[in-house]
Structures are given as C-alpha cells and as structure tokens.
Amino acid sequence: MTVKTVLSLCCISLFPLYLEAQEIIINKNTNSAASTESMDRHVSKLMADKVVTKDDIPIQKLIEINEKAALLYRESLLFPADELYDSHWDRKNVNPFKKETIDFPETYDIDCSSFVLPLTGTFKVTSKYGRRGRRMHSGTDLSIPTGDTVRAAFDGRVRIRDFERRGYGNYLVIRHPNGLETVYGHLSKLMVNEDDIVWAGDPIALSGNTGRSTGSHLHFETRFLGLALDPQALFDFENGVPHNDVYVFHSPKGNAEINNMLAAETIAKYSSSNKEEDTPVANAPEPVYHKLRAGDTLGGIAVKYGTTVGKLCKLNGIKQTTILHIGRKIRVNG
C-alpha cells in the first residue's frame, strides 16, 4: 500500500470527526451569541426600568416626601415631645410632674436653632432667674409696656391657658417638639386657646401686669420635664438668638427643687440676685466663646486660650469624653 493510499484513508476516517467538531463550535458560537443578545436585552430592560425623567418622577417623589415630612411634623406638634413626657398633658399645673418622681435623662440635646424672641419691642431684663430669699424665681422678667405683642418662642401646642391671681396672672404654657416648655406670665390679653398649634413668632398674647406683679413686664420661663432652667443660659436676649443651636441638658443631682440652678449645663454664669438690675454679677469677666470646628479637641482649645481641659469641662458642664459637635459654642474663660 502506497503512502498516498494511506493518507487518503486517514483523511476519509477523520472527516466525520472534523464535521462533528465544526458543528460543536457553530452551536457554541450560536448559543453564546443568543445568550449575549438575551443578556443585552435584559440589561437594557433593567436600565430602562431605572430611567427617570426630570419632569415627572423626581417631582412626584419630592411631593410625596414633602407630604410625608409635613405629616410627621404635624404629628410632632399634635403630640410634642411625647416620648419624653409620656403623654402627661396636665392642664392645671405648670409642672406636669408636680406630684411625681421623675427620672431625668442623663443628658439630652435640645434644639434651640429655631428660637424666636418673644418680644419685638424695646425691653430690658429686670429680674433674672434665681433664688429670691426662700422662694425660687423660675424665669426671666423682661420689662415691656402693657399691650405689646408677645410671640411664641418655638413651634408648639398650647397646654395651659389660665389665670392665677397670686402668681402668674394671665398666663400660657406651650410645649414644643424639642422637649422644652415655655411659660408666659402677667399677660393682659390671651390670644390663643388650649390645644392650639402655634408657630414660632406667632402672636399669642399681649404683655401686661396681672397677678403677682409690681409693674408691666413679661415673665418668661423655659422648662424641661417640669424643671425650670435659666432662660439666659439658653438665649442671648440682647441679640435675640440662642447661645448655641443645641443646648445640652444635664440631669440634676440630688433634690431637683434644691438644685434647680444646677439642673442643666450653664453656658455662662449669671447673677442670681433678686435686685432689679440688668447687669451681670459685679466684676464678672465678659464671657468668651469658641465655636467648634472640624478637628477641634479640648486639649487644643485649652492650649489656644491658655486654660486647662478640666476648667473647660467645668465651665461647660461636659466631660473629657463628651462628643464635640461642630458649630457648638463652648465658653473658654471665667
């Protein structure tokens, strides 16, 4: 048998295998192409499903989000700080927990950023928060002529509208979603009713001289879970702004009535004298504040202002482990 004959026979025997291999390759390529085309169609569909037009869906979504946010905020006004007050809605007592023992939170951040000065006319601080002999003066007195408009300090809901002959005279108590309650006393006219929802800056009354009062003024209180806090520790009345956007409440130590002055972090120390004067305690240094920025540490701030971390903590009622929030102001002298 010649070589030519052998090669011919080999070719004839291998040809079916070649055809089978080609068929496999063709099928593989066909399936791969079909699979790729199918995947492309699937991805295109998914992408098409995710496409949003600028004119419809985003606007609709924004409307829905705004409506939900409005409903949630409306609920917070109908039941302000309900998680704190546990549905205590007393219409008679300024302190809704007057006959109860309260477990105050160790600390609580009170958002004061939306504060509105309750008076818009010319006034001065004539009596500060603090002890008056045996009794506690639980608020700040702002001298103002009778008949000036008194406004809500924050959004909220009116809890009490009442008259007390030997005390507040005509007065209002408003509870706010931030956890505070504000009290407005010695009013000549009340312009809102119990359960009314009010917005920061809304007219709620006219100033006056009713109740236990020796001259026309607004008696203004800030309370947290019934406990009176120093309004001047929270707000700068001269400039009509809060000292800080967030006021950090610290739980009182011991008997709340005895330690009223120690109930919360004090931004600045004010006189507790009962004299009718609007100046800080004699020889008290002008308070200096540092506004916290990214990267600030208590150690760095102490070095910058020539003080110590311990003094900073004592001045501001904080600990060395307290988280420093950007934008907050802390006092650095005193």
Tab-separated table of C-alpha atoms in Angstrom:
chain	number	residue	atom	x	y	z
A	1	MET	CA	0.000	0.000	0.000
A	2	THR	CA	1.430	3.284	-1.057
A	3	VAL	CA	1.813	6.329	1.187
A	4	LYS	CA	-0.753	8.179	-0.928
A	5	THR	CA	-3.301	5.455	-0.290
A	6	VAL	CA	-2.634	5.562	3.482
A	7	LEU	CA	-3.088	9.329	3.635
A	8	SER	CA	-6.341	9.095	1.683
A	9	LEU	CA	-7.724	6.502	4.074
A	10	CYS	CA	-6.749	8.679	7.127
A	11	CYS	CA	-8.454	11.707	5.677
A	12	ILE	CA	-11.613	9.732	4.962
A	13	SER	CA	-11.682	8.338	8.540
A	14	LEU	CA	-11.024	11.744	10.232
A	15	PHE	CA	-13.504	13.767	8.149
A	16	PRO	CA	-16.597	12.841	10.230
A	17	LEU	CA	-14.732	13.961	13.397
A	18	TYR	CA	-13.927	17.282	11.732
A	19	LEU	CA	-17.579	17.818	10.833
A	20	GLU	CA	-18.668	16.989	14.390
A	21	ALA	CA	-16.119	19.464	15.805
A	22	GLN	CA	-17.311	22.207	13.488
A	23	GLU	CA	-20.908	21.572	14.497
A	24	ILE	CA	-19.969	21.897	18.174
A	25	ILE	CA	-18.125	25.176	17.519
A	26	ILE	CA	-21.033	26.564	15.490
A	27	ASN	CA	-23.561	25.587	18.172
A	28	LYS	CA	-21.346	27.074	20.871
A	29	ASN	CA	-20.999	30.339	18.977
A	30	THR	CA	-24.721	30.411	18.239
A	31	ASN	CA	-25.636	29.782	21.869
A	32	SER	CA	-23.083	32.329	23.045
A	33	ALA	CA	-24.456	34.945	20.655
A	34	ALA	CA	-28.008	34.147	21.667
A	35	SER	CA	-27.033	34.321	25.350
A	36	THR	CA	-25.239	37.648	24.860
A	37	GLU	CA	-28.179	39.062	22.926
A	38	SER	CA	-30.567	37.854	25.643
A	39	MET	CA	-28.423	39.405	28.378
A	40	ASP	CA	-28.165	42.671	26.465
A	41	ARG	CA	-31.962	42.774	26.158
A	42	HIS	CA	-32.274	42.038	29.920
A	43	VAL	CA	-29.795	44.738	30.901
A	44	SER	CA	-31.431	47.209	28.555
A	45	LYS	CA	-34.796	46.452	30.133
A	46	LEU	CA	-33.384	46.877	33.630
A	47	MET	CA	-31.787	50.175	32.652
A	48	ALA	CA	-34.984	51.301	31.024
A	49	ASP	CA	-36.870	50.465	34.217
A	50	LYS	CA	-34.475	52.691	36.168
A	51	VAL	CA	-34.706	55.665	33.838
A	52	VAL	CA	-36.472	58.640	35.415
A	53	THR	CA	-37.470	61.769	33.685
A	54	LYS	CA	-36.643	65.121	35.209
A	55	ASP	CA	-40.160	66.359	34.693
A	56	ASP	CA	-42.290	63.651	36.300
A	57	ILE	CA	-40.986	61.066	38.729
A	58	PRO	CA	-38.485	63.172	40.702
A	59	ILE	CA	-41.049	65.925	41.227
A	60	GLN	CA	-43.686	63.410	42.238
A	61	LYS	CA	-41.264	61.755	44.637
A	62	LEU	CA	-40.369	65.132	46.130
A	63	ILE	CA	-44.031	65.922	46.599
A	64	GLU	CA	-44.581	62.587	48.344
A	65	ILE	CA	-41.533	63.104	50.575
A	66	ASN	CA	-42.640	66.628	51.472
A	67	GLU	CA	-46.148	65.446	52.256
A	68	LYS	CA	-44.835	62.671	54.495
A	69	ALA	CA	-42.448	65.076	56.243
A	70	ALA	CA	-45.275	67.550	56.770
A	71	LEU	CA	-47.471	64.816	58.257
A	72	LEU	CA	-44.695	63.697	60.591
A	73	TYR	CA	-44.025	67.258	61.723
A	74	ARG	CA	-47.728	67.863	62.169
A	75	GLU	CA	-47.828	64.799	64.396
A	76	SER	CA	-44.880	66.167	66.403
A	77	LEU	CA	-46.908	69.342	67.008
A	78	LEU	CA	-50.042	67.455	67.987
A	79	PHE	CA	-48.032	65.315	70.431
A	80	PRO	CA	-44.929	67.411	71.138
A	81	ALA	CA	-42.031	65.505	72.729
A	82	ASP	CA	-44.457	62.730	73.663
A	83	GLU	CA	-41.626	60.225	74.007
A	84	LEU	CA	-40.218	62.406	76.817
A	85	TYR	CA	-43.440	63.385	78.568
A	86	ASP	CA	-45.121	60.002	78.194
A	87	SER	CA	-48.484	61.616	77.359
A	88	HIS	CA	-48.539	63.766	80.520
A	89	TRP	CA	-50.783	66.620	79.378
A	90	ASP	CA	-51.778	68.378	82.607
A	91	ARG	CA	-53.984	71.448	82.053
A	92	LYS	CA	-53.637	72.792	85.620
A	93	ASN	CA	-50.032	72.524	86.772
A	94	VAL	CA	-47.140	74.313	85.107
A	95	ASN	CA	-45.035	71.338	86.159
A	96	PRO	CA	-46.923	68.339	84.725
A	97	PHE	CA	-44.972	66.025	87.049
A	98	LYS	CA	-45.619	68.068	90.188
A	99	LYS	CA	-46.787	65.059	92.213
A	100	GLU	CA	-44.448	62.507	90.684
A	101	THR	CA	-40.816	61.456	90.858
A	102	ILE	CA	-39.047	61.991	87.563
A	103	ASP	CA	-36.120	60.069	86.158
A	104	PHE	CA	-34.400	62.719	84.074
A	105	PRO	CA	-32.254	61.585	81.153
A	106	GLU	CA	-28.548	61.803	81.961
A	107	THR	CA	-28.149	64.237	79.069
A	108	TYR	CA	-30.477	65.476	76.365
A	109	ASP	CA	-29.790	67.642	73.304
A	110	ILE	CA	-32.360	70.435	72.994
A	111	ASP	CA	-32.569	72.009	69.542
A	112	CYS	CA	-32.759	75.786	70.062
A	113	SER	CA	-31.929	76.791	66.494
A	114	SER	CA	-35.466	77.959	65.631
A	115	PHE	CA	-35.811	80.250	68.679
A	116	VAL	CA	-37.754	83.476	68.171
A	117	LEU	CA	-37.526	86.275	70.720
A	118	PRO	CA	-40.939	86.511	72.450
A	119	LEU	CA	-40.868	90.329	72.369
A	120	THR	CA	-40.187	92.593	69.424
A	121	GLY	CA	-40.433	95.958	71.164
A	122	THR	CA	-37.823	97.701	73.324
A	123	PHE	CA	-37.290	95.867	76.585
A	124	LYS	CA	-34.659	95.066	79.186
A	125	VAL	CA	-34.014	92.243	81.608
A	126	THR	CA	-35.187	93.490	85.001
A	127	SER	CA	-35.078	90.304	87.066
A	128	LYS	CA	-33.063	87.172	86.485
A	129	TYR	CA	-33.610	83.507	87.172
A	130	GLY	CA	-32.535	82.513	90.679
A	131	ARG	CA	-33.415	82.467	94.334
A	132	ARG	CA	-35.322	85.298	95.973
A	133	GLY	CA	-34.858	84.614	99.634
A	134	ARG	CA	-36.826	81.457	100.353
A	135	ARG	CA	-38.507	81.153	97.008
A	136	MET	CA	-37.244	80.481	93.544
A	137	HIS	CA	-37.730	82.940	90.700
A	138	SER	CA	-38.119	80.386	87.938
A	139	GLY	CA	-37.775	82.641	84.910
A	140	THR	CA	-36.525	85.903	83.464
A	141	ASP	CA	-38.524	89.142	83.675
A	142	LEU	CA	-38.492	91.353	80.594
A	143	SER	CA	-39.724	94.895	81.168
A	144	ILE	CA	-42.182	95.938	78.468
A	145	PRO	CA	-45.171	98.335	78.347
A	146	THR	CA	-48.648	96.854	78.680
A	147	GLY	CA	-50.220	95.889	75.371
A	148	ASP	CA	-47.075	94.901	73.435
A	149	THR	CA	-47.318	91.710	71.364
A	150	VAL	CA	-45.949	88.525	72.925
A	151	ARG	CA	-44.901	85.820	70.475
A	152	ALA	CA	-44.319	82.064	70.643
A	153	ALA	CA	-40.641	81.238	71.095
A	154	PHE	CA	-40.891	77.959	69.125
A	155	ASP	CA	-43.437	75.934	67.188
A	156	GLY	CA	-45.639	74.021	69.594
A	157	ARG	CA	-49.021	73.326	71.151
A	158	VAL	CA	-50.711	75.288	73.926
A	159	ARG	CA	-51.019	73.136	77.045
A	160	ILE	CA	-52.355	75.683	79.563
A	161	ARG	CA	-54.320	78.907	79.223
A	162	ASP	CA	-55.232	80.088	82.715
A	163	PHE	CA	-55.304	82.824	85.364
A	164	GLU	CA	-53.515	82.749	88.715
A	165	ARG	CA	-54.322	85.727	90.953
A	166	ARG	CA	-51.386	85.340	93.340
A	167	GLY	CA	-48.876	84.247	90.781
A	168	TYR	CA	-48.661	84.296	87.003
A	169	GLY	CA	-51.835	86.319	86.420
A	170	ASN	CA	-52.992	85.539	82.879
A	171	TYR	CA	-50.523	83.006	81.564
A	172	LEU	CA	-49.815	80.431	78.873
A	173	VAL	CA	-47.753	77.245	78.784
A	174	ILE	CA	-46.640	75.922	75.391
A	175	ARG	CA	-44.978	72.552	74.832
A	176	HIS	CA	-42.515	72.238	71.969
A	177	PRO	CA	-41.233	69.266	69.923
A	178	ASN	CA	-37.664	69.968	71.095
A	179	GLY	CA	-38.629	68.949	74.655
A	180	LEU	CA	-38.879	72.423	76.148
A	181	GLU	CA	-41.974	74.090	77.545
A	182	THR	CA	-42.156	77.893	77.622
A	183	VAL	CA	-44.241	79.884	80.097
A	184	TYR	CA	-45.522	83.435	79.502
A	185	GLY	CA	-46.866	85.257	82.568
A	186	HIS	CA	-48.585	88.515	83.711
A	187	LEU	CA	-50.323	88.930	80.345
A	188	SER	CA	-53.091	91.454	79.777
A	189	LYS	CA	-54.779	89.514	76.967
A	190	LEU	CA	-54.603	85.895	75.801
A	191	MET	CA	-54.907	85.357	72.052
A	192	VAL	CA	-54.734	81.546	71.804
A	193	ASN	CA	-56.631	78.657	73.369
A	194	GLU	CA	-55.628	75.350	74.903
A	195	ASP	CA	-54.623	72.754	72.281
A	196	ASP	CA	-53.996	75.415	69.637
A	197	ILE	CA	-50.963	74.741	67.463
A	198	VAL	CA	-48.728	77.793	67.180
A	199	TRP	CA	-45.695	78.584	65.052
A	200	ALA	CA	-42.533	80.320	66.199
A	201	GLY	CA	-43.162	84.068	66.088
A	202	ASP	CA	-46.960	83.792	66.141
A	203	PRO	CA	-48.721	86.430	68.306
A	204	ILE	CA	-50.084	84.603	71.349
A	205	ALA	CA	-50.842	87.374	73.861
A	206	LEU	CA	-50.380	90.983	74.926
A	207	SER	CA	-47.997	91.947	77.718
A	208	GLY	CA	-49.419	93.186	80.994
A	209	ASN	CA	-49.282	93.493	84.774
A	210	THR	CA	-51.700	90.838	86.022
A	211	GLY	CA	-51.249	88.526	89.012
A	212	ARG	CA	-48.362	88.965	91.425
A	213	SER	CA	-46.626	91.753	89.575
A	214	THR	CA	-45.341	95.192	90.505
A	215	GLY	CA	-45.044	96.597	87.010
A	216	SER	CA	-45.761	95.739	83.399
A	217	HIS	CA	-43.437	93.002	82.177
A	218	LEU	CA	-43.284	89.555	80.626
A	219	HIS	CA	-42.309	86.730	82.936
A	220	PHE	CA	-40.678	84.153	80.642
A	221	GLU	CA	-39.752	80.616	81.684
A	222	THR	CA	-38.074	77.685	79.965
A	223	ARG	CA	-38.797	74.258	81.452
A	224	PHE	CA	-37.695	70.723	80.671
A	225	LEU	CA	-39.838	67.900	82.061
A	226	GLY	CA	-41.257	70.422	84.511
A	227	LEU	CA	-37.865	71.597	85.746
A	228	ALA	CA	-37.212	75.335	85.363
A	229	LEU	CA	-33.987	76.183	83.505
A	230	ASP	CA	-32.304	79.580	83.374
A	231	PRO	CA	-33.561	81.225	80.156
A	232	GLN	CA	-30.403	83.351	79.982
A	233	ALA	CA	-28.303	80.182	79.882
A	234	LEU	CA	-30.123	79.198	76.697
A	235	PHE	CA	-30.753	82.528	74.997
A	236	ASP	CA	-28.995	85.819	74.384
A	237	PHE	CA	-31.908	88.227	74.897
A	238	GLU	CA	-29.898	91.272	73.862
A	239	ASN	CA	-29.300	89.853	70.381
A	240	GLY	CA	-32.418	87.687	70.207
A	241	VAL	CA	-30.592	84.427	69.445
A	242	PRO	CA	-29.775	81.165	71.239
A	243	HIS	CA	-26.258	80.857	72.635
A	244	ASN	CA	-25.955	77.582	70.737
A	245	ASP	CA	-28.085	75.739	68.203
A	246	VAL	CA	-28.084	72.788	70.598
A	247	TYR	CA	-28.384	73.161	74.371
A	248	VAL	CA	-27.194	70.124	76.290
A	249	PHE	CA	-29.376	69.368	79.311
A	250	HIS	CA	-27.698	67.549	82.178
A	251	SER	CA	-29.653	65.670	84.809
A	252	PRO	CA	-29.939	67.468	88.167
A	253	LYS	CA	-28.100	65.939	91.082
A	254	GLY	CA	-29.995	65.256	94.285
A	255	ASN	CA	-33.254	67.055	95.037
A	256	ALA	CA	-34.471	68.850	91.935
A	257	GLU	CA	-36.074	71.720	93.863
A	258	ILE	CA	-32.949	72.414	95.921
A	259	ASN	CA	-30.582	72.063	92.987
A	260	ASN	CA	-32.638	73.929	90.408
A	261	MET	CA	-29.692	76.141	89.473
A	262	LEU	CA	-27.556	73.061	88.746
A	263	ALA	CA	-30.166	71.332	86.623
A	264	ALA	CA	-28.542	71.922	83.267
A	265	GLU	CA	-25.335	72.839	81.546
A	266	THR	CA	-24.691	76.542	82.103
A	267	ILE	CA	-23.333	78.325	79.068
A	268	ALA	CA	-22.490	81.406	81.126
A	269	LYS	CA	-22.823	82.284	84.799
A	270	TYR	CA	-25.330	84.972	85.652
A	271	SER	CA	-26.216	86.737	88.855
A	272	SER	CA	-28.969	85.100	90.914
A	273	SER	CA	-29.503	88.353	92.803
A	274	ASN	CA	-33.110	89.463	93.207
A	275	LYS	CA	-32.258	93.118	92.583
A	276	GLU	CA	-33.996	94.827	89.684
A	277	GLU	CA	-30.913	95.295	87.518
A	278	ASP	CA	-29.850	94.115	84.123
A	279	THR	CA	-26.093	93.826	84.554
A	280	PRO	CA	-24.097	90.656	85.235
A	281	VAL	CA	-22.624	89.997	88.649
A	282	ALA	CA	-20.019	92.624	89.668
A	283	ASN	CA	-16.515	92.079	88.282
A	284	ALA	CA	-17.658	89.012	86.305
A	285	PRO	CA	-15.491	88.590	83.182
A	286	GLU	CA	-17.066	89.104	79.804
A	287	PRO	CA	-17.753	85.551	78.552
A	288	VAL	CA	-15.622	84.384	75.623
A	289	TYR	CA	-16.806	81.506	73.434
A	290	HIS	CA	-15.101	79.250	70.921
A	291	LYS	CA	-17.147	77.892	68.028
A	292	LEU	CA	-16.208	74.275	67.397
A	293	ARG	CA	-14.738	73.403	64.017
A	294	ALA	CA	-13.728	70.125	62.408
A	295	GLY	CA	-10.631	68.734	64.102
A	296	ASP	CA	-11.023	70.682	67.362
A	297	THR	CA	-10.100	68.938	70.604
A	298	LEU	CA	-10.497	70.077	74.193
A	299	GLY	CA	-6.721	69.890	74.590
A	300	GLY	CA	-6.104	72.082	71.557
A	301	ILE	CA	-8.725	74.614	72.635
A	302	ALA	CA	-7.256	74.726	76.149
A	303	VAL	CA	-3.772	75.489	74.766
A	304	LYS	CA	-5.143	78.153	72.408
A	305	TYR	CA	-6.910	80.062	75.197
A	306	GLY	CA	-4.359	79.448	77.952
A	307	THR	CA	-6.586	77.307	80.142
A	308	THR	CA	-6.934	73.634	81.042
A	309	VAL	CA	-9.191	70.830	79.869
A	310	GLY	CA	-10.526	70.476	83.412
A	311	LYS	CA	-11.595	74.138	83.513
A	312	LEU	CA	-13.259	73.875	80.108
A	313	CYS	CA	-15.224	70.847	81.265
A	314	LYS	CA	-16.291	72.587	84.480
A	315	LEU	CA	-17.302	75.794	82.664
A	316	ASN	CA	-19.428	73.962	80.116
A	317	GLY	CA	-20.782	71.085	82.186
A	318	ILE	CA	-19.133	68.461	79.992
A	319	LYS	CA	-16.727	65.556	80.388
A	320	GLN	CA	-13.439	64.862	78.626
A	321	THR	CA	-15.238	62.082	76.753
A	322	THR	CA	-18.101	64.334	75.576
A	323	ILE	CA	-18.560	64.295	71.791
A	324	LEU	CA	-17.873	67.768	70.410
A	325	HIS	CA	-20.412	68.759	67.761
A	326	ILE	CA	-19.240	71.094	65.011
A	327	GLY	CA	-20.893	74.519	65.298
A	328	ARG	CA	-21.450	74.349	69.045
A	329	LYS	CA	-20.012	77.171	71.161
A	330	ILE	CA	-18.177	76.477	74.376
A	331	ARG	CA	-17.104	79.014	76.951
A	332	VAL	CA	-13.332	79.315	77.390
A	333	ASN	CA	-12.968	81.845	80.220
A	334	GLY	CA	-14.380	82.512	83.670
